[in-house]
Coordinates of N, CA and C in Angstrom, one line a residue:
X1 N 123.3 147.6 71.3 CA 122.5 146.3 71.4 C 121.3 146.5 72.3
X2 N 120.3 146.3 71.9 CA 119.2 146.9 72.8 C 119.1 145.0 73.4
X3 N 117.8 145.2 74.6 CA 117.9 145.0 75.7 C 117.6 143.4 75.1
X4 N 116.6 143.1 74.3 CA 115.8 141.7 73.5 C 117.3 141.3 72.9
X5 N 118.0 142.0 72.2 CA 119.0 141.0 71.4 C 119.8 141.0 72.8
X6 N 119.8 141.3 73.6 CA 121.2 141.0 74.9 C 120.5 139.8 75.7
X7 N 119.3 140.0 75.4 CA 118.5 138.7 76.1 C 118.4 137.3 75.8
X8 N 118.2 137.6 74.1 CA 118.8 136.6 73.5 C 119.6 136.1 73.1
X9 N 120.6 136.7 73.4 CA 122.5 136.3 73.2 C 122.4 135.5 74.5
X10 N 122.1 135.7 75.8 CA 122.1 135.1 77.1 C 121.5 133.7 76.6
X11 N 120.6 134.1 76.3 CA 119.7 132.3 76.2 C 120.3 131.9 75.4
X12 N 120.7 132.1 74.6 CA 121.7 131.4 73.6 C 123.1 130.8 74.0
X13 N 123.7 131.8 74.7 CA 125.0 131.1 75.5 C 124.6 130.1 76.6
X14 N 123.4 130.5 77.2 CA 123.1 129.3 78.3 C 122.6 128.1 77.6
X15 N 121.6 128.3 76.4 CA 121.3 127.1 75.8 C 122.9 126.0 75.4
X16 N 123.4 126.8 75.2 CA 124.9 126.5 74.5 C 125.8 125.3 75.5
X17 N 125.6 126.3 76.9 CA 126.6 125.4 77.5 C 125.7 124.2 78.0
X18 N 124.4 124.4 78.2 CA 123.8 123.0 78.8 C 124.0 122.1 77.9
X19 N 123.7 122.3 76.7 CA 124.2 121.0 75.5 C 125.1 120.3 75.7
X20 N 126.1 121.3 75.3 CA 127.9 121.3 75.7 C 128.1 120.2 76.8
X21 N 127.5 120.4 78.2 CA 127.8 119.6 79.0 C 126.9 118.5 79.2
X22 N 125.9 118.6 78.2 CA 125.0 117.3 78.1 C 125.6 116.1 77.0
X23 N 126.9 116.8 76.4 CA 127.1 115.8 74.8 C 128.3 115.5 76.0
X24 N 129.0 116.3 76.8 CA 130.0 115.9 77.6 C 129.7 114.3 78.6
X25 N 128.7 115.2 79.4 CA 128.3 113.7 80.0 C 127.7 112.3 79.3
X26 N 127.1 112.4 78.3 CA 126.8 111.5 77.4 C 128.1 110.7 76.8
X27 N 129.3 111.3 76.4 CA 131.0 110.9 76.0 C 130.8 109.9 77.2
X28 N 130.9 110.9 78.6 CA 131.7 110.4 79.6 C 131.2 108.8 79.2
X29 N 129.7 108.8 79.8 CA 129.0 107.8 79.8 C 129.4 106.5 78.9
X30 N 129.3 107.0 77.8 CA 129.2 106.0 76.3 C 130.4 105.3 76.6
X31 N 131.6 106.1 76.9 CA 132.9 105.7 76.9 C 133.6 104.8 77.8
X32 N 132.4 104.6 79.1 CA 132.4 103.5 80.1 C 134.0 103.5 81.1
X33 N 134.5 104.6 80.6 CA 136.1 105.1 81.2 C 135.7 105.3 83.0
X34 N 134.4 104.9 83.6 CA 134.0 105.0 85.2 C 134.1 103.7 85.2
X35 N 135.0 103.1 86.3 CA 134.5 101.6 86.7 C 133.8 101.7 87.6
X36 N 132.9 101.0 87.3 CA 131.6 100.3 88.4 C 132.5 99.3 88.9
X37 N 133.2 98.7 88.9 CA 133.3 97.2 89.6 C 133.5 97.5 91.3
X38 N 133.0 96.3 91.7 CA 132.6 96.8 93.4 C 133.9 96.6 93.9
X39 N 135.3 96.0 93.8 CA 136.7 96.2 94.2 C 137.1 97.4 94.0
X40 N 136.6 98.4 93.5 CA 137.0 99.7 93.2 C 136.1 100.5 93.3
X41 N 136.5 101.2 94.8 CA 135.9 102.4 95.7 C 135.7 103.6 94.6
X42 N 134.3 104.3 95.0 CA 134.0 105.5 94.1 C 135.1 106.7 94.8
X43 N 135.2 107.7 93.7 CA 136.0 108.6 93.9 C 135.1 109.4 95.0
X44 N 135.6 110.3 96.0 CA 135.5 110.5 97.3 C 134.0 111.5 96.8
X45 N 134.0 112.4 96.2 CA 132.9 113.0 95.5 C 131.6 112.4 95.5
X46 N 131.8 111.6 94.4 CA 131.1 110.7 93.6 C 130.2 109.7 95.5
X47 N 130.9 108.9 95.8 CA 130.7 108.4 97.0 C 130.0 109.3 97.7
X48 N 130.1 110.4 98.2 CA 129.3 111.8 99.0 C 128.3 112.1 98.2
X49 N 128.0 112.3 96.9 CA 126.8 112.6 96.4 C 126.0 111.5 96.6
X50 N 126.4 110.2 96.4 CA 125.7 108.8 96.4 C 124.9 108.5 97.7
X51 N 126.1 109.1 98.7 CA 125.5 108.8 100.3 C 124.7 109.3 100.8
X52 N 124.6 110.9 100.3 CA 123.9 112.2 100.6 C 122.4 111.8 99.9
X53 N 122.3 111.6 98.6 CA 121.3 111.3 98.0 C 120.3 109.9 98.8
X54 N 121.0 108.9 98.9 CA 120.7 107.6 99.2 C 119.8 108.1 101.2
X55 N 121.0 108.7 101.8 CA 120.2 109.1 103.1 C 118.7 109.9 103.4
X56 N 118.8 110.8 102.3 CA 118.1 111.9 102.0 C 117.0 111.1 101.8
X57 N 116.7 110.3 100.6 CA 115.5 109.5 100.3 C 115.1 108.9 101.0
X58 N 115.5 108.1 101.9 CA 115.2 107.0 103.2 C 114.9 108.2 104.4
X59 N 115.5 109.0 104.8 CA 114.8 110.0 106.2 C 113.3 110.3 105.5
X60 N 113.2 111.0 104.2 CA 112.2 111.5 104.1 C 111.5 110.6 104.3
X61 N 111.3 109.4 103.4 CA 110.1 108.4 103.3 C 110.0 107.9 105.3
X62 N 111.2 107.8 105.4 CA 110.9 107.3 107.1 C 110.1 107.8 108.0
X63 N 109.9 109.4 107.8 CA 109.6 110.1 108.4 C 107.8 109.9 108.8
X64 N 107.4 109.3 107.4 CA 105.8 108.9 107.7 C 105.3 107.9 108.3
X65 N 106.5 106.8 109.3 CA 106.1 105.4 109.6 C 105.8 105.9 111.1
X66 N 105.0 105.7 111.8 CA 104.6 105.4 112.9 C 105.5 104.2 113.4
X67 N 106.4 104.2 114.6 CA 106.9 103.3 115.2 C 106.4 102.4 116.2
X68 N 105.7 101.2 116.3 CA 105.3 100.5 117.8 C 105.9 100.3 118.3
X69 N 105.5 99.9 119.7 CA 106.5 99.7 121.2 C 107.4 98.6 120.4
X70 N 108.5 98.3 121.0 CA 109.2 97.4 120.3 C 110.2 96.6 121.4
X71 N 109.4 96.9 122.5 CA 110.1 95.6 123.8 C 109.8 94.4 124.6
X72 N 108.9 93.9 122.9 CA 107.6 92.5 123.5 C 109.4 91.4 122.8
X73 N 109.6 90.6 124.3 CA 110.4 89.4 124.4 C 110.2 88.5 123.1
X74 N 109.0 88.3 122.7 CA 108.4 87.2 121.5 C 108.8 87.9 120.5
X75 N 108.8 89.3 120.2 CA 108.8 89.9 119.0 C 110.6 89.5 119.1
X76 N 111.1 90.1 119.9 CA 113.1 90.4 119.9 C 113.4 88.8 119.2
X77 N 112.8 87.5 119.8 CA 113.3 86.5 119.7 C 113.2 85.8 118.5
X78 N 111.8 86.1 117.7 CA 111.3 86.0 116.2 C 112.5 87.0 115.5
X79 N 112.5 88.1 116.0 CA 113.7 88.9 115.4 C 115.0 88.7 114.9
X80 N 115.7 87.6 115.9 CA 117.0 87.2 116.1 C 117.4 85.9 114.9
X81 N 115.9 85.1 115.0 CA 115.8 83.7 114.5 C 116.2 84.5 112.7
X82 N 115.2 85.1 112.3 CA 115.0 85.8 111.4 C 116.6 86.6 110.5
X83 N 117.2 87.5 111.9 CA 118.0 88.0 111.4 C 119.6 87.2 111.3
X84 N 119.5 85.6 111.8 CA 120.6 84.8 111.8 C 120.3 84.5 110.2
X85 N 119.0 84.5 109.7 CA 119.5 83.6 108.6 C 119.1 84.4 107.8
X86 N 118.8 85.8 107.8 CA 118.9 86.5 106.4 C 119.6 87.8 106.6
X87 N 120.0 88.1 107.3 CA 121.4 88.9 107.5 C 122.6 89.3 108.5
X88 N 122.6 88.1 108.5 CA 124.4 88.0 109.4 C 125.1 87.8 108.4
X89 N 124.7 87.1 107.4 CA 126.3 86.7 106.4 C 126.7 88.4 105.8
X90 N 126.0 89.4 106.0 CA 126.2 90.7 105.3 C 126.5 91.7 106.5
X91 N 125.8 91.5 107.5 CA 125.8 92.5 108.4 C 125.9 92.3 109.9
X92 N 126.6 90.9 109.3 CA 127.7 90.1 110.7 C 127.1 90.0 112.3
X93 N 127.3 89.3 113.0 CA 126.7 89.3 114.6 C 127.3 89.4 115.2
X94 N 127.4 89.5 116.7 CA 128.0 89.5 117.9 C 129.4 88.4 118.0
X95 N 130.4 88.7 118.1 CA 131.6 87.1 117.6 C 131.9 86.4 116.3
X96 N 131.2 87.8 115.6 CA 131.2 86.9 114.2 C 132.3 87.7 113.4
X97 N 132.9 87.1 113.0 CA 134.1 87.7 111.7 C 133.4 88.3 110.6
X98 N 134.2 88.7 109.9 CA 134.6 89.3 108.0 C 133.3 87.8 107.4
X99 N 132.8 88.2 106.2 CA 132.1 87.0 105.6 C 132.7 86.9 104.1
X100 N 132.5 86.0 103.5 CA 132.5 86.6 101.8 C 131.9 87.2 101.7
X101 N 130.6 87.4 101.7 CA 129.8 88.3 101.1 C 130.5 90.3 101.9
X102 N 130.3 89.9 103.2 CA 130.5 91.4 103.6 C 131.6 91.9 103.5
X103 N 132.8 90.6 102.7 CA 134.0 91.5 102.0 C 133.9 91.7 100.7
X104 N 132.9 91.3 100.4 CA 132.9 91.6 99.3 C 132.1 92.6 98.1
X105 N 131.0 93.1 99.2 CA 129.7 94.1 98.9 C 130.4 95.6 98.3
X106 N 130.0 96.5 98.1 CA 130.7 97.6 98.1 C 129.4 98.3 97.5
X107 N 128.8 99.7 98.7 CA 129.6 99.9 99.8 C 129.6 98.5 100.5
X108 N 130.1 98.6 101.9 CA 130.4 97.3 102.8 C 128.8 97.4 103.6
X109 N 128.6 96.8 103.5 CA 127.1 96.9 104.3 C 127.7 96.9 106.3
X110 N 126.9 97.6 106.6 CA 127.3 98.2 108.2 C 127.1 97.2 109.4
X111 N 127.8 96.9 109.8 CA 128.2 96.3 111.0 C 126.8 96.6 111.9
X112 N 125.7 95.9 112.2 CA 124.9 96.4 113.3 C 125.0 96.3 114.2
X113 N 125.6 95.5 115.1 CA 125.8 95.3 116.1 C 126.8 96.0 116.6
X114 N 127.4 97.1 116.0 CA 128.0 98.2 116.2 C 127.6 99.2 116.6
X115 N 126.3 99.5 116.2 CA 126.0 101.0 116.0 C 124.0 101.1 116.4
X116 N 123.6 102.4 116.5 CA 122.0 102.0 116.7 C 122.0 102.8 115.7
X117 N 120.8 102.1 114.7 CA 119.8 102.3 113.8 C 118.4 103.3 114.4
X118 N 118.2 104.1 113.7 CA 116.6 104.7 113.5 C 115.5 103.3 113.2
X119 N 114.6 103.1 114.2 CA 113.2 102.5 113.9 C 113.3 102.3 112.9
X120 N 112.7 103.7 112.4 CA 112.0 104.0 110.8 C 112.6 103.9 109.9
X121 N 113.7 104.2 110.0 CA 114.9 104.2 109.0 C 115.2 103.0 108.6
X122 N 115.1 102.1 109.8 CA 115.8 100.4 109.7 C 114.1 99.8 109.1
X123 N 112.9 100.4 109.5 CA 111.8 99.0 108.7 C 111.7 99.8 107.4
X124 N 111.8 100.8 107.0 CA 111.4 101.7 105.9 C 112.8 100.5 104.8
X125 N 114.2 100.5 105.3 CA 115.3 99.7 104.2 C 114.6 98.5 104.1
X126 N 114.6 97.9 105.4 CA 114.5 95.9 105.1 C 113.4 96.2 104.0
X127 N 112.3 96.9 104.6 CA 110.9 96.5 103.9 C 111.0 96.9 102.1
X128 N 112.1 97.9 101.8 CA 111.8 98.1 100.6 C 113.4 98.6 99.9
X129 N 114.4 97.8 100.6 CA 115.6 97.5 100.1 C 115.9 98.8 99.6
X130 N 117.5 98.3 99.0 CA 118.3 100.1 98.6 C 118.9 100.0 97.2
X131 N 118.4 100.7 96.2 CA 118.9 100.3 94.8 C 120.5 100.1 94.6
X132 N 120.9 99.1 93.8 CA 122.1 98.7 93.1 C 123.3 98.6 95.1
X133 N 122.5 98.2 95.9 CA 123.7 98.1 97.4 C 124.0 97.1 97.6
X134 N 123.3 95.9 97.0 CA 123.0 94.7 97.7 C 122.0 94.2 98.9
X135 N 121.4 95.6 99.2 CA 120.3 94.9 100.3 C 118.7 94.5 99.7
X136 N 118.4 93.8 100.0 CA 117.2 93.3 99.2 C 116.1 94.1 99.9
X137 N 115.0 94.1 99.1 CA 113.5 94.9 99.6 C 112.7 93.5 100.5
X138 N 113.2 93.5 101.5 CA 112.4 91.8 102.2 C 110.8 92.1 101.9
X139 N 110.6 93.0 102.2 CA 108.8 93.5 101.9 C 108.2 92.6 101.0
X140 N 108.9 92.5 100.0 CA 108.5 91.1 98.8 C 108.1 90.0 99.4
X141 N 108.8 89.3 100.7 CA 108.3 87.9 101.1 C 107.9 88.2 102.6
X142 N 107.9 89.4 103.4 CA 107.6 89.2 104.6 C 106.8 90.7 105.2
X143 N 105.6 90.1 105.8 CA 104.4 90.8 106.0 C 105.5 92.1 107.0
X144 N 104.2 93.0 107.3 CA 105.0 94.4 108.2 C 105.2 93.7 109.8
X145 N 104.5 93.2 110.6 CA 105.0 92.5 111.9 C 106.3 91.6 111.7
X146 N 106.3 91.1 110.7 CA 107.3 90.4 110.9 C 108.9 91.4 110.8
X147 N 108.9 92.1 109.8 CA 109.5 92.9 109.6 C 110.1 93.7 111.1
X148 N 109.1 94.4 111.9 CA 109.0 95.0 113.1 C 109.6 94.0 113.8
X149 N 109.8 93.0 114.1 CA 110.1 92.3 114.6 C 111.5 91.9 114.9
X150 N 112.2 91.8 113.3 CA 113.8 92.5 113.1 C 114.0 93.6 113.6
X151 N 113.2 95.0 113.6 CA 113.6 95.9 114.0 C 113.3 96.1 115.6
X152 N 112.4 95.3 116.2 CA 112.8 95.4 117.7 C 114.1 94.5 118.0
X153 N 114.6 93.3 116.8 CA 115.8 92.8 117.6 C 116.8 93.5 117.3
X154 N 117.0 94.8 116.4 CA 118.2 95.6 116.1 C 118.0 96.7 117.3
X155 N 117.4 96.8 117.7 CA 117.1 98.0 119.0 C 118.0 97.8 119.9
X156 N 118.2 96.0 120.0 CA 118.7 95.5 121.3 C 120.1 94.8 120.7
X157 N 120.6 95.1 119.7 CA 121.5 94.2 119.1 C 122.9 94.9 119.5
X158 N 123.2 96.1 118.6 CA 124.4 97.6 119.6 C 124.7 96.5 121.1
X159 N 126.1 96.1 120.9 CA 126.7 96.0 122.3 C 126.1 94.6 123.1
X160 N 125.7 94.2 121.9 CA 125.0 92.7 122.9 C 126.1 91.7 122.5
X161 N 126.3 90.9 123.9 CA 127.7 89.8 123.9 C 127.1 88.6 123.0
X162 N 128.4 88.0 122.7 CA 128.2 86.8 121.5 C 127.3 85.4 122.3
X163 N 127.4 85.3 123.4 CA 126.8 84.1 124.2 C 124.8 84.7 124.2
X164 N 125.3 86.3 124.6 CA 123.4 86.7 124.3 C 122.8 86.1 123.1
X165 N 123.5 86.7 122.3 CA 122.9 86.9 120.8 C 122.6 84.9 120.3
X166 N 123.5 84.0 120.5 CA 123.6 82.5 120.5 C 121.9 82.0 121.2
X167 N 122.0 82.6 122.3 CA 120.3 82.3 123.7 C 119.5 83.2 122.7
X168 N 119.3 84.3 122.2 CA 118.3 84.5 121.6 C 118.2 83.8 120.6
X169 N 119.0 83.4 119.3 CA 118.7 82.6 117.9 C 118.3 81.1 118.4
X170 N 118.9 80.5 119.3 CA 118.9 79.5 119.8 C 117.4 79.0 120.4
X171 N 116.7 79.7 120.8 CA 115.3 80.1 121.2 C 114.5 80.5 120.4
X172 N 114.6 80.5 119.4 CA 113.7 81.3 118.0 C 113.5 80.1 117.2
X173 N 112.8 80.3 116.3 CA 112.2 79.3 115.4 C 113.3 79.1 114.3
X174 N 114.3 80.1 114.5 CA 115.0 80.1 113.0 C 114.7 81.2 112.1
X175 N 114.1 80.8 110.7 CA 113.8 81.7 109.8 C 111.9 81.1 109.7
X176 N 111.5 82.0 110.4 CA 110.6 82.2 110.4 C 109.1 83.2 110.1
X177 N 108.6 83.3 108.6 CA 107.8 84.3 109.2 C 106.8 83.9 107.4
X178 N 105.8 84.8 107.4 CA 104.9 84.0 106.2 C 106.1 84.5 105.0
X179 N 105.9 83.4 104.3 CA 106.8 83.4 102.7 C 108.2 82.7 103.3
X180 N 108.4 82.4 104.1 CA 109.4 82.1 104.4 C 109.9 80.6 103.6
X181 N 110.6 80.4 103.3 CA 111.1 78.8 102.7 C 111.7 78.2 103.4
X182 N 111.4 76.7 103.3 CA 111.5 76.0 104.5 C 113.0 75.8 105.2
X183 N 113.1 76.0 106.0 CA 114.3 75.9 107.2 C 115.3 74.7 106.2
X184 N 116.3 75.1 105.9 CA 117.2 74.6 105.8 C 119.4 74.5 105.9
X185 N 119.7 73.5 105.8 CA 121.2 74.0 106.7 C 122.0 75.0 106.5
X186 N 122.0 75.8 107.8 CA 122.1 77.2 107.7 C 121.6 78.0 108.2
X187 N 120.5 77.9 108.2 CA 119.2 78.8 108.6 C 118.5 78.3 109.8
X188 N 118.7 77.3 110.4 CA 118.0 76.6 111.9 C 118.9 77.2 112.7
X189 N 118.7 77.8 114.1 CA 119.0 77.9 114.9 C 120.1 76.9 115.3
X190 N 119.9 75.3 115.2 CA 121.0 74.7 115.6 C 122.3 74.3 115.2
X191 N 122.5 75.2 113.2 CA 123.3 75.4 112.8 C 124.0 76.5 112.8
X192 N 123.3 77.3 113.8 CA 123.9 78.7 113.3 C 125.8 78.9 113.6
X193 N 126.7 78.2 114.6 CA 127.9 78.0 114.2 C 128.9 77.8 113.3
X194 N 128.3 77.0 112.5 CA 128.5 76.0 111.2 C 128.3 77.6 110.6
X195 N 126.7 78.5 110.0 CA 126.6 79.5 109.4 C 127.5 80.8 109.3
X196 N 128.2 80.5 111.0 CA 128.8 81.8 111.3 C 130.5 81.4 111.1
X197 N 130.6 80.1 110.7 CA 132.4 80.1 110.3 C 133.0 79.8 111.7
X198 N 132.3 79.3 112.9 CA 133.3 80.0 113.9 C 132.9 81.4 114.1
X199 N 133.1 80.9 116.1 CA 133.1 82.4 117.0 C 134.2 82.7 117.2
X200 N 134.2 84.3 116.6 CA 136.0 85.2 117.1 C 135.7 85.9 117.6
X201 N 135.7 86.0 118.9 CA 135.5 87.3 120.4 C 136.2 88.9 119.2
X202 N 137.4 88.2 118.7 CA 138.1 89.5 118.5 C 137.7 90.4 116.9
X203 N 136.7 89.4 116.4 CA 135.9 90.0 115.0 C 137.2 89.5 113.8
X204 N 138.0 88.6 113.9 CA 138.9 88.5 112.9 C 138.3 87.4 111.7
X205 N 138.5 87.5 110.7 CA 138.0 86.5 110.0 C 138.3 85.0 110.3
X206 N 137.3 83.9 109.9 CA 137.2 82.5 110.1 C 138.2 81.8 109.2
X207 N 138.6 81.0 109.6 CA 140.0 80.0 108.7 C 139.1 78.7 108.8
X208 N 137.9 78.6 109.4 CA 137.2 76.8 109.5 C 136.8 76.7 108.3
X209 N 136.8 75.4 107.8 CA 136.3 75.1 106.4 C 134.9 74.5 106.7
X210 N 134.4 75.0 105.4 CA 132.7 74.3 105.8 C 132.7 73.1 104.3
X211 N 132.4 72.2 104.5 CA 132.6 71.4 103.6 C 131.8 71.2 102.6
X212 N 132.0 71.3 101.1 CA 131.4 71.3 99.9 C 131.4 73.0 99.3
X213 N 132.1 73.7 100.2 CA 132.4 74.6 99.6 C 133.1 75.0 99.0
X214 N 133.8 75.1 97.7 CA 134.9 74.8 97.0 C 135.4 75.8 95.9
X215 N 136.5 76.4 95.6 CA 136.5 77.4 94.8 C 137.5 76.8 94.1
X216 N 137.9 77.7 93.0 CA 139.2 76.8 92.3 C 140.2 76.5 92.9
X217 N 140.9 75.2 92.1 CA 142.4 74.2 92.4 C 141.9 73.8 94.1
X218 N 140.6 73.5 94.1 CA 140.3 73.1 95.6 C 140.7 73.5 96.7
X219 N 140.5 74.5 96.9 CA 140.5 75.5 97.8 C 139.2 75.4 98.7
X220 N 138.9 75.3 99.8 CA 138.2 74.8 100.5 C 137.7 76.0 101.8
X221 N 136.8 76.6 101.9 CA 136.4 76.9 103.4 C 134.9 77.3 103.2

């Protein structure tokens, strides 16, 4: 067999198998035998390529933001108003329990008040959300200061007591910032109790019912 037909027996068997496992994955696909449903954790693999990919994309793009000082008092407190009413029901506060929503996301969206966040990493998400996670691209309704602004109050969030975090939202405007829709129950500073179900020092879920909320055979919280 001279050297051209051995060359093209190669391309031919590699043509072969990329098909092969392109009609494969196409089956897999068509045959919808993967559940997506968010009660049902990705296989441990699958999950690691997802997480790997998803971090990968966010460092790189983060890498080009220039960070501002981020320890102006007015910025933290606009921060707080901001992050009571557009993500604590997902990414929980200081005393605050389990939510529906944050039991029910998948992945589980991350506890911040746990852990410190990257600057750039944290305005690079808010500002332009994470496909199919549940976190929204805020960038849509809210200019870049305001944005920075959440991310000087996540700077300071890691380890801050439930009575802190209450004096900063409590001091803030609420939900405030341009595009914002108008303050309503829930979202003011003076509701934020009522929002949060109840404070549990010990992070366990809320048993208080909020009224008019109702699921089947009247079930109430």
């Amino acid at each position: 067999m001279t050297m051209t037909q051995l060359r093209n027996r190669n391309l031919a068997i590699h043509g072969g198998l990329w098909i092969l496992l392109l009609l494969l994955g196409a089956t897999f696909i068509w045959s919808g035998i993967y559940n997506f449903a968010a009660d049902v954790e990705h296989s441990r693999p699958v999950f690691s390529l997802i997480e790997t990919a998803r971090e990968r994309s966010v460092q790189v793009r983060a890498t080009k933001i220039g960070v501002p000082p981020l320890e102006d008092r007015t910025a933290i407190v606009k921060g707080a108003g901001n992050y009571q009413a557009m993500c604590a029901q997902c990414h929980l506060a200081p005393g605050m329990g389990p939510t529906e929503l944050s039991r029910g996301l998948y992945p589980s969206p991350p506890a911040l008040a746990k852990g410190n966040v990257d600057p750039a990493v944290a305005f690079w998400t808010i500002k332009h959300g994470i496909k199919a996670s549940g976190m929204p691209a805020w960038g849509t309704s809210m200019g870049d200061p305001d944005i920075w602004n959440l991310v000087a109050f996540l700077k300071k969030l890691p380890g801050m007591e439930a009575a802190a975090y209450r004096e900063l939202v409590e001091s803030s405007a609420g939900h405030s910032h341009a595009g914002a829709t108008a303050p309503s129950h829930g979202n003011s500073p003076h509701s934020m109790e009522e929002s949060m179900h109840g404070e549990h020092n010990d992070a366990k879920p809320s048993t208080a019912t909020e009224p008019g909320h109702m699921h089947k055979e009247g079930e109430q919280h």
